[in-house]
CSV table of C-alpha atoms in Angstrom, one decimal:
chain,number,residue,atom,x,y,z
A,1,MET,CA,29.3,-106.5,168.0
A,2,GLY,CA,26.2,-105.5,169.4
A,3,SER,CA,23.0,-104.6,167.5
A,4,ILE,CA,19.2,-103.7,168.7
A,5,THR,CA,16.3,-105.1,166.8
A,6,THR,CA,12.9,-103.2,167.5
A,7,ARG,CA,9.5,-105.2,167.6
A,8,LYS,CA,6.2,-104.6,167.7
A,9,ARG,CA,3.8,-106.4,170.0
A,10,LYS,CA,0.4,-107.3,169.5
A,11,ASP,CA,-0.8,-104.7,171.9
A,12,GLY,CA,1.2,-101.7,170.1
A,13,SER,CA,4.2,-101.3,172.1
A,14,HIS,CA,8.0,-101.9,171.5
A,15,SER,CA,10.1,-104.4,172.6
A,16,TYR,CA,13.7,-104.2,171.9
A,17,ARG,CA,16.0,-107.2,171.3
A,18,ALA,CA,19.7,-107.0,172.1
A,19,ARG,CA,22.3,-109.1,170.4
A,20,VAL,CA,25.8,-109.5,171.5
A,21,ARG,CA,28.0,-111.6,168.6
A,22,VAL,CA,31.5,-112.1,169.3
A,23,MET,CA,34.2,-114.2,167.4
A,24,ARG,CA,37.5,-115.3,168.6
A,25,GLU,CA,39.8,-117.9,167.0
A,26,GLY,CA,37.4,-119.3,165.1
A,27,THR,CA,34.7,-119.5,167.6
A,28,VAL,CA,31.4,-117.4,167.3
A,29,TYR,CA,29.4,-116.7,170.3
A,30,HIS,CA,26.1,-114.8,170.3
A,31,GLU,CA,23.4,-113.8,173.1
A,32,THR,CA,20.2,-112.0,173.0
A,33,LYS,CA,18.1,-110.5,175.4
A,34,THR,CA,14.8,-108.5,175.4
A,35,PHE,CA,14.1,-105.3,177.0
A,36,ASP,CA,11.3,-102.9,177.0
A,37,ARG,CA,13.3,-99.6,176.6
A,38,ARG,CA,16.0,-99.1,174.4
A,39,PRO,CA,18.6,-97.3,176.8
A,40,ALA,CA,18.3,-100.5,179.0
A,41,ALA,CA,19.3,-102.8,175.6
A,42,ALA,CA,22.2,-100.6,174.8
A,43,ALA,CA,23.4,-100.9,177.9
A,44,TRP,CA,23.1,-104.5,178.4
A,45,ILE,CA,25.2,-104.8,175.2
A,46,LYS,CA,28.1,-102.7,176.5
A,47,LYS,CA,27.9,-104.7,179.7
A,48,ARG,CA,27.8,-107.8,178.0
A,49,GLU,CA,30.7,-107.0,175.7
A,50,LYS,CA,32.9,-105.6,178.5
A,51,GLU,CA,32.4,-109.2,180.2
A,52,LEU,CA,32.8,-111.3,177.3
A,53,ALA,CA,35.8,-109.3,176.6
A,54,LYS,CA,37.9,-111.1,179.6
A,55,PRO,CA,40.6,-113.6,179.0
A,56,GLY,CA,38.6,-117.2,179.7
A,57,ALA,CA,35.1,-115.9,179.3
A,58,LEU,CA,33.7,-117.7,176.3
A,59,GLU,CA,35.2,-120.6,177.6
A,60,GLU,CA,33.6,-120.3,180.5
A,61,LEU,CA,30.2,-120.2,178.5
A,62,ASN,CA,31.0,-123.4,177.3
A,63,VAL,CA,29.6,-122.4,173.8
A,64,CYS,CA,29.3,-125.2,172.1
A,65,ASP,CA,27.3,-126.9,174.4
A,66,PRO,CA,25.5,-124.9,176.4
A,67,PRO,CA,22.7,-126.2,179.0
A,68,LEU,CA,19.1,-126.8,177.9
A,69,SER,CA,18.3,-123.8,179.8
A,70,LYS,CA,20.3,-121.8,176.7
A,71,ALA,CA,18.4,-123.4,173.9
A,72,ILE,CA,14.6,-122.6,175.9
A,73,GLU,CA,15.9,-118.9,176.2
A,74,ARG,CA,17.2,-118.5,172.6
A,75,TYR,CA,14.0,-120.3,171.5
A,76,THR,CA,11.7,-117.9,173.6
A,77,GLU,CA,13.9,-114.7,172.6
A,78,GLU,CA,14.3,-115.6,168.8
A,79,ALA,CA,11.1,-116.9,167.8
A,80,VAL,CA,9.3,-114.9,165.2
A,81,LYS,CA,5.9,-116.2,165.6
A,82,ASP,CA,3.9,-116.0,168.9
A,83,ILE,CA,4.8,-119.0,170.8
A,84,GLY,CA,1.5,-118.4,173.1
A,85,ARG,CA,0.7,-117.8,176.5
A,86,THR,CA,0.4,-121.7,177.6
A,87,LYS,CA,3.6,-122.8,175.9
A,88,ALA,CA,5.9,-119.8,177.1
A,89,GLN,CA,4.4,-120.6,180.6
A,90,VAL,CA,5.5,-124.2,180.4
A,91,LEU,CA,8.8,-123.3,179.2
A,92,ARG,CA,9.5,-121.2,181.6
A,93,THR,CA,8.2,-124.1,184.3
A,94,ILE,CA,11.0,-126.6,182.7
A,95,VAL,CA,13.9,-123.9,183.1
A,96,THR,CA,13.4,-124.7,186.8
A,97,TYR,CA,13.7,-128.3,186.5
A,98,PRO,CA,17.2,-129.9,187.0
A,99,ILE,CA,17.2,-131.4,183.4
A,100,ALA,CA,17.6,-127.3,182.0
A,101,ASP,CA,21.0,-127.4,183.8
A,102,LEU,CA,22.3,-130.4,182.1
A,103,PRO,CA,24.5,-129.8,178.6
A,104,CYS,CA,22.4,-130.5,175.5
A,105,SER,CA,24.9,-133.2,174.5
A,106,THR,CA,24.3,-135.6,177.6
A,107,ILE,CA,20.5,-135.4,177.6
A,108,LYS,CA,19.5,-138.8,176.7
A,109,SER,CA,15.7,-140.4,176.5
A,110,LYS,CA,16.1,-141.7,180.1
A,111,ASP,CA,16.5,-138.1,181.0
A,112,VAL,CA,13.6,-136.6,179.8
A,113,ILE,CA,11.7,-139.7,180.9
A,114,GLU,CA,12.7,-138.7,184.6
A,115,PHE,CA,11.9,-135.3,184.1
A,116,LEU,CA,8.5,-136.1,182.5
A,117,GLN,CA,8.0,-138.4,185.6
A,118,SER,CA,8.6,-135.9,188.1
A,119,LEU,CA,6.0,-133.6,186.8
A,120,PRO,CA,2.6,-133.2,188.7
A,121,GLY,CA,-0.8,-133.5,186.9
A,122,GLN,CA,-2.7,-135.8,184.9
A,123,PRO,CA,-0.7,-137.5,181.8
A,124,GLN,CA,-2.6,-134.8,179.6
A,125,THR,CA,-0.6,-132.4,181.4
A,126,VAL,CA,2.5,-134.1,181.2
A,127,GLY,CA,1.9,-134.6,177.5
A,128,ASN,CA,1.5,-130.8,176.6
A,129,TYR,CA,5.0,-130.7,178.2
A,130,ALA,CA,6.3,-133.3,176.4
A,131,SER,CA,5.2,-131.7,173.3
A,132,HIS,CA,6.8,-128.2,174.0
A,133,LEU,CA,9.9,-129.3,174.6
A,134,ALA,CA,10.0,-131.4,171.9
A,135,SER,CA,9.9,-128.3,169.9
A,136,ILE,CA,13.5,-127.3,171.3
A,137,PHE,CA,14.8,-130.5,170.2
A,138,ALA,CA,13.5,-130.3,166.8
A,139,ILE,CA,15.2,-127.1,165.9
A,140,ALA,CA,18.2,-126.4,168.2
A,141,ARG,CA,20.8,-128.6,166.4
A,142,PRO,CA,20.0,-127.0,163.0
A,143,MET,CA,19.5,-123.8,164.1
A,144,TRP,CA,22.2,-123.1,166.5
A,145,ASP,CA,24.1,-126.2,166.6
A,146,PHE,CA,23.3,-127.0,169.9
A,147,ARG,CA,23.9,-130.8,170.3
A,148,LEU,CA,20.4,-131.5,171.5
A,149,ASP,CA,19.5,-135.0,169.7
A,150,ASP,CA,16.0,-135.0,168.4
A,151,ARG,CA,15.9,-138.9,168.3
A,152,GLU,CA,16.4,-139.1,172.0
A,153,MET,CA,13.4,-137.0,172.3
A,154,ARG,CA,11.4,-139.3,169.9
A,155,ASP,CA,12.6,-142.1,171.8
A,156,ALA,CA,11.6,-140.7,175.3
A,157,ILE,CA,8.2,-139.6,173.8
A,158,THR,CA,7.4,-143.0,172.3
A,159,VAL,CA,8.3,-144.9,175.8
A,160,ALA,CA,6.2,-142.2,177.7
A,161,ARG,CA,2.9,-143.2,175.7
A,162,ARG,CA,3.2,-146.7,176.1
A,163,MET,CA,4.2,-146.4,179.7
A,164,GLY,CA,1.0,-144.0,180.1
A,165,ILE,CA,3.2,-141.2,181.5
A,166,ILE,CA,1.9,-139.3,178.9
A,167,SER,CA,-1.5,-139.0,177.0
A,168,ARG,CA,-3.6,-137.0,174.7
A,169,SER,CA,-6.1,-134.7,176.0
A,170,ALA,CA,-9.5,-136.7,176.5
A,171,GLN,CA,-12.2,-135.3,174.5
A,172,ARG,CA,-15.0,-133.2,175.8
A,173,ASN,CA,-18.8,-134.2,175.4
A,174,ARG,CA,-20.1,-131.8,177.7
A,175,ARG,CA,-23.2,-130.1,176.6
A,176,PRO,CA,-25.1,-127.1,178.4
A,177,THR,CA,-29.1,-128.0,178.9
A,178,LEU,CA,-31.6,-125.0,178.4
A,179,ASP,CA,-32.4,-124.7,182.0
A,180,GLU,CA,-28.3,-124.0,182.5
A,181,LEU,CA,-28.4,-121.4,179.9
A,182,ASP,CA,-31.6,-119.9,181.2
A,183,ARG,CA,-30.3,-119.6,184.9
A,184,LEU,CA,-26.8,-118.2,183.3
A,185,LEU,CA,-28.3,-115.5,181.6
A,186,ALA,CA,-30.7,-114.4,184.5
A,187,HIS,CA,-27.9,-114.2,186.7
A,188,PHE,CA,-26.2,-112.2,183.9
A,189,ILE,CA,-29.2,-109.5,183.1
A,190,ASP,CA,-29.8,-109.3,186.8
A,191,ARG,CA,-26.1,-108.2,187.5
A,192,ARG,CA,-26.0,-105.8,184.3
A,193,GLN,CA,-29.3,-104.1,185.6
A,194,ARG,CA,-27.6,-103.5,188.9
A,195,THR,CA,-24.4,-102.8,187.5
A,196,PRO,CA,-24.4,-101.1,184.1
A,197,GLN,CA,-20.9,-101.0,183.7
A,198,ALA,CA,-20.7,-104.8,183.9
A,199,MET,CA,-19.8,-106.6,180.5
A,200,PRO,CA,-22.6,-108.1,178.9
A,201,MET,CA,-22.1,-111.6,179.3
A,202,HIS,CA,-25.8,-112.7,178.2
A,203,LYS,CA,-24.9,-111.2,174.6
A,204,VAL,CA,-21.4,-112.7,174.6
A,205,ILE,CA,-23.0,-116.4,175.8
A,206,VAL,CA,-25.6,-116.3,173.6
A,207,PHE,CA,-23.4,-115.0,170.4
A,208,ALA,CA,-20.9,-117.8,171.5
A,209,LEU,CA,-23.7,-120.3,171.3
A,210,PHE,CA,-25.2,-119.3,167.9
A,211,SER,CA,-21.6,-118.2,166.3
A,212,THR,CA,-19.6,-120.9,167.6
A,213,ARG,CA,-16.8,-118.9,168.1
A,214,ARG,CA,-14.1,-119.4,170.5
A,215,GLN,CA,-13.7,-116.7,173.4
A,216,ALA,CA,-10.4,-114.9,171.9
A,217,GLU,CA,-12.0,-115.2,168.8
A,218,ILE,CA,-15.0,-113.1,169.9
A,219,THR,CA,-12.9,-110.3,171.3
A,220,ARG,CA,-10.9,-109.6,168.2
A,221,LEU,CA,-14.0,-109.4,165.9
A,222,THR,CA,-14.0,-105.8,164.7
A,223,TRP,CA,-17.0,-104.0,162.9
A,224,ASP,CA,-14.9,-103.1,160.0
A,225,ASP,CA,-14.8,-107.1,159.5
A,226,PHE,CA,-18.4,-107.6,159.9
A,227,GLN,CA,-20.3,-108.1,156.3
A,228,ASN,CA,-24.0,-108.0,157.5
A,229,GLU,CA,-25.0,-108.1,153.7
A,230,HIS,CA,-23.0,-111.2,153.4
A,231,LYS,CA,-24.0,-112.3,156.7
A,232,ARG,CA,-20.4,-113.1,157.6
A,233,ILE,CA,-17.6,-112.1,159.4
A,234,LEU,CA,-13.4,-112.4,159.2
A,235,VAL,CA,-12.2,-114.1,162.1
A,236,ARG,CA,-8.6,-113.0,162.6
A,237,ASP,CA,-6.0,-115.3,163.9
A,238,MET,CA,-8.4,-118.3,164.3
A,239,LYS,CA,-6.9,-121.4,166.2
A,240,HIS,CA,-5.1,-123.5,163.7
A,241,PRO,CA,-2.9,-126.7,164.9
A,242,GLY,CA,0.3,-125.2,163.1
A,243,GLU,CA,-0.4,-121.7,162.8
A,244,LYS,CA,-1.0,-119.3,165.7
A,245,LEU,CA,-0.9,-116.1,163.3
A,246,GLY,CA,-2.4,-115.1,160.2
A,247,ASN,CA,-4.5,-117.4,160.0
A,248,ASP,CA,-7.7,-115.1,159.2
A,249,THR,CA,-10.8,-116.8,158.0
A,250,TRP,CA,-14.0,-115.7,156.4
A,251,VAL,CA,-17.0,-117.7,158.6
A,252,ASP,CA,-20.9,-117.3,158.1
A,253,LEU,CA,-23.0,-116.2,160.7
A,254,PRO,CA,-26.3,-117.5,161.3
A,255,GLU,CA,-29.1,-115.4,161.8
A,256,GLU,CA,-29.1,-115.1,165.7
A,257,ALA,CA,-25.4,-114.4,165.6
A,258,ILE,CA,-26.4,-111.6,163.4
A,259,ARG,CA,-28.9,-110.6,165.8
A,260,ILE,CA,-26.5,-110.1,168.5
A,261,ILE,CA,-24.1,-108.3,167.0
A,262,ASP,CA,-26.7,-105.9,165.7
A,263,SER,CA,-27.8,-105.2,169.4
A,264,MET,CA,-24.2,-104.1,170.4
A,265,ARG,CA,-23.0,-100.4,170.9
A,266,LYS,CA,-20.3,-99.0,168.6
A,267,SER,CA,-18.2,-98.0,171.0
A,268,LYS,CA,-14.7,-99.1,170.0
A,269,ALA,CA,-13.5,-100.9,167.2
A,270,GLU,CA,-14.0,-104.4,168.7
A,271,ILE,CA,-17.5,-105.5,168.5
A,272,PHE,CA,-16.9,-107.5,172.1
A,273,PRO,CA,-14.5,-105.2,173.4
A,274,TYR,CA,-13.6,-107.2,176.4
A,275,SER,CA,-10.4,-109.8,177.5
A,276,PRO,CA,-10.7,-113.7,177.1
A,277,ASP,CA,-9.7,-114.2,180.5
A,278,ALA,CA,-12.5,-111.4,182.1
A,279,ILE,CA,-15.1,-113.8,179.8
A,280,THR,CA,-13.6,-117.4,181.4
A,281,ALA,CA,-13.5,-115.7,184.7
A,282,ASN,CA,-17.0,-114.4,184.6
A,283,PHE,CA,-18.5,-117.7,183.4
A,284,THR,CA,-16.7,-119.8,185.9
A,285,ARG,CA,-17.7,-117.5,188.6
A,286,ALA,CA,-21.2,-117.7,187.8
A,287,CYS,CA,-21.2,-121.8,187.0
A,288,LYS,CA,-19.8,-122.1,190.8
A,289,LEU,CA,-22.5,-119.6,192.2
A,290,LEU,CA,-25.4,-121.3,190.3
A,291,GLY,CA,-24.0,-124.5,191.3
A,292,ILE,CA,-23.7,-125.7,187.6
A,293,ASP,CA,-21.1,-128.5,187.5
A,294,ASP,CA,-18.3,-128.9,185.0
A,295,LEU,CA,-19.6,-126.1,182.1
A,296,HIS,CA,-16.7,-124.3,180.3
A,297,PHE,CA,-17.3,-121.7,178.0
A,298,HIS,CA,-15.8,-123.8,175.0
A,299,ASP,CA,-18.8,-126.0,175.7
A,300,LEU,CA,-20.7,-123.7,174.0
A,301,ARG,CA,-18.9,-124.2,170.8
A,302,HIS,CA,-19.6,-127.8,171.4
A,303,GLU,CA,-23.0,-126.9,171.7
A,304,GLY,CA,-23.9,-124.5,168.8
A,305,ILE,CA,-22.0,-127.2,166.2
A,306,SER,CA,-23.8,-129.8,167.6
A,307,ARG,CA,-27.1,-128.1,167.1
A,308,LEU,CA,-26.4,-127.3,163.5
A,309,PHE,CA,-26.0,-130.9,162.9
A,310,GLU,CA,-28.8,-131.6,164.6
A,311,MET,CA,-30.8,-128.9,162.4
A,312,GLY,CA,-29.6,-131.5,159.4
A,313,TRP,CA,-27.0,-128.9,158.2
A,314,ASN,CA,-24.7,-130.9,156.2
A,315,ILE,CA,-20.6,-130.8,156.6
A,316,PRO,CA,-19.7,-128.3,154.6
A,317,HIS,CA,-22.7,-126.0,155.6
A,318,VAL,CA,-21.2,-126.5,159.2
A,319,ALA,CA,-17.7,-126.0,158.4
A,320,ALA,CA,-18.5,-122.4,156.8
A,321,VAL,CA,-19.7,-121.4,160.3
A,322,SER,CA,-17.5,-123.1,162.6
A,323,GLY,CA,-14.1,-122.7,160.5
A,324,HIS,CA,-13.3,-126.1,160.7
A,325,ARG,CA,-11.0,-127.5,157.6
A,326,SER,CA,-11.6,-131.2,157.7
A,327,TRP,CA,-14.2,-134.2,158.4
A,328,VAL,CA,-12.2,-135.6,160.9
A,329,SER,CA,-12.3,-132.5,163.2
A,330,LEU,CA,-15.8,-132.0,163.1
A,331,LYS,CA,-16.7,-135.9,163.5
A,332,ARG,CA,-16.9,-135.6,167.2
A,333,TYR,CA,-19.7,-133.1,167.2
A,334,THR,CA,-22.1,-135.3,164.9
A,335,HIS,CA,-23.3,-137.2,168.4
A,336,ILE,CA,-26.9,-136.1,167.7
A,337,ARG,CA,-29.5,-136.2,170.6
A,338,GLU,CA,-32.6,-135.3,168.6
A,339,THR,CA,-33.4,-133.8,165.6
A,340,GLY,CA,-34.6,-130.2,164.7
A,341,ASP,CA,-33.9,-126.9,166.6
A,342,LYS,CA,-34.6,-127.1,170.2
A,343,TYR,CA,-33.7,-123.3,170.0
A,344,ALA,CA,-36.3,-122.2,167.8
A,345,SER,CA,-38.4,-121.2,170.5
A,346,TRP,CA,-36.2,-120.2,173.2
A,347,PRO,CA,-36.6,-116.8,174.8
A,348,GLY,CA,-33.2,-116.3,175.6
A,349,ILE,CA,-32.5,-114.8,172.1
A,350,GLN,CA,-34.5,-112.1,172.6
A,351,LEU,CA,-33.9,-111.6,176.4
A,352,ALA,CA,-30.2,-111.2,175.2
A,353,ILE,CA,-31.0,-108.8,172.6
A,354,GLY,CA,-33.7,-106.9,174.8
A,355,ASN,CA,-31.1,-106.3,177.9
A,356,GLU,CA,-28.3,-103.8,177.6
């Protein structure tokens, strides 16, 4: 018996998840697949039901012990919350490796370790693969009765850490200098004057610096969520270790960030109606062109938070701006280089405000 579930995507479009469920001699099998069009979903259900009705079809599928790739497919198809672009890409990559073809019940810690050793990249990158694969092991048995042993995965991670195969991402302490910021602003202001339709990256950079917001958060800020009288704004779906969506948080806005918002045109619902990828690409290209080495857009957040501590703000006051929920998370920003506000007489703020 087949069914179709309609789901609304972030961009307002709809997807249609088709589900086929077959019961035969006490054995239950179900399969899902997502389509962009309802007729395609209906056609797939009809086709799969006909195929599964053939003698021996269910036995060939080895329903009780499918390959790891099937568990990954079920996870990506049925996850209610957004699993994120990076995680989705990692899972798609895992499916291309031999471990994905192994029956769930046969996968041992040594298989996982061999898979991790075969991955290219630094231990930090391999660690991300291990983390995302572990999420499959954690739910496959209790949710679908797939015989993936979570203990084997935990053992593999323990060994991989001790052997240096995986490691946590190194913390960055890179902060931009005033000279680097001046050069970036001059570059983007000149570009905007020559190409008026170009993104006002000079405004985005200054806002990121003083608001301490991430690029994805900046693009989600709306005029309706901005309360100028209370000097705050609602950040929707703020990054959080446990939740990707629904973590809406009010944060305070320093005066400099408010001045940038006030200088923006109200052309769309979003204050900064751009994409995170476009912001990152523009910033990276400019740094390369200007010879600015190893500076990421996210380093502006680090600089902004560190600045607040250098100005003598206490932890709760800084957290009200940054959105952090714990002292442990903020501790890495407290390596104070100087006291006071080095941006007090910086002309960059006025340059960003005064140039459309």
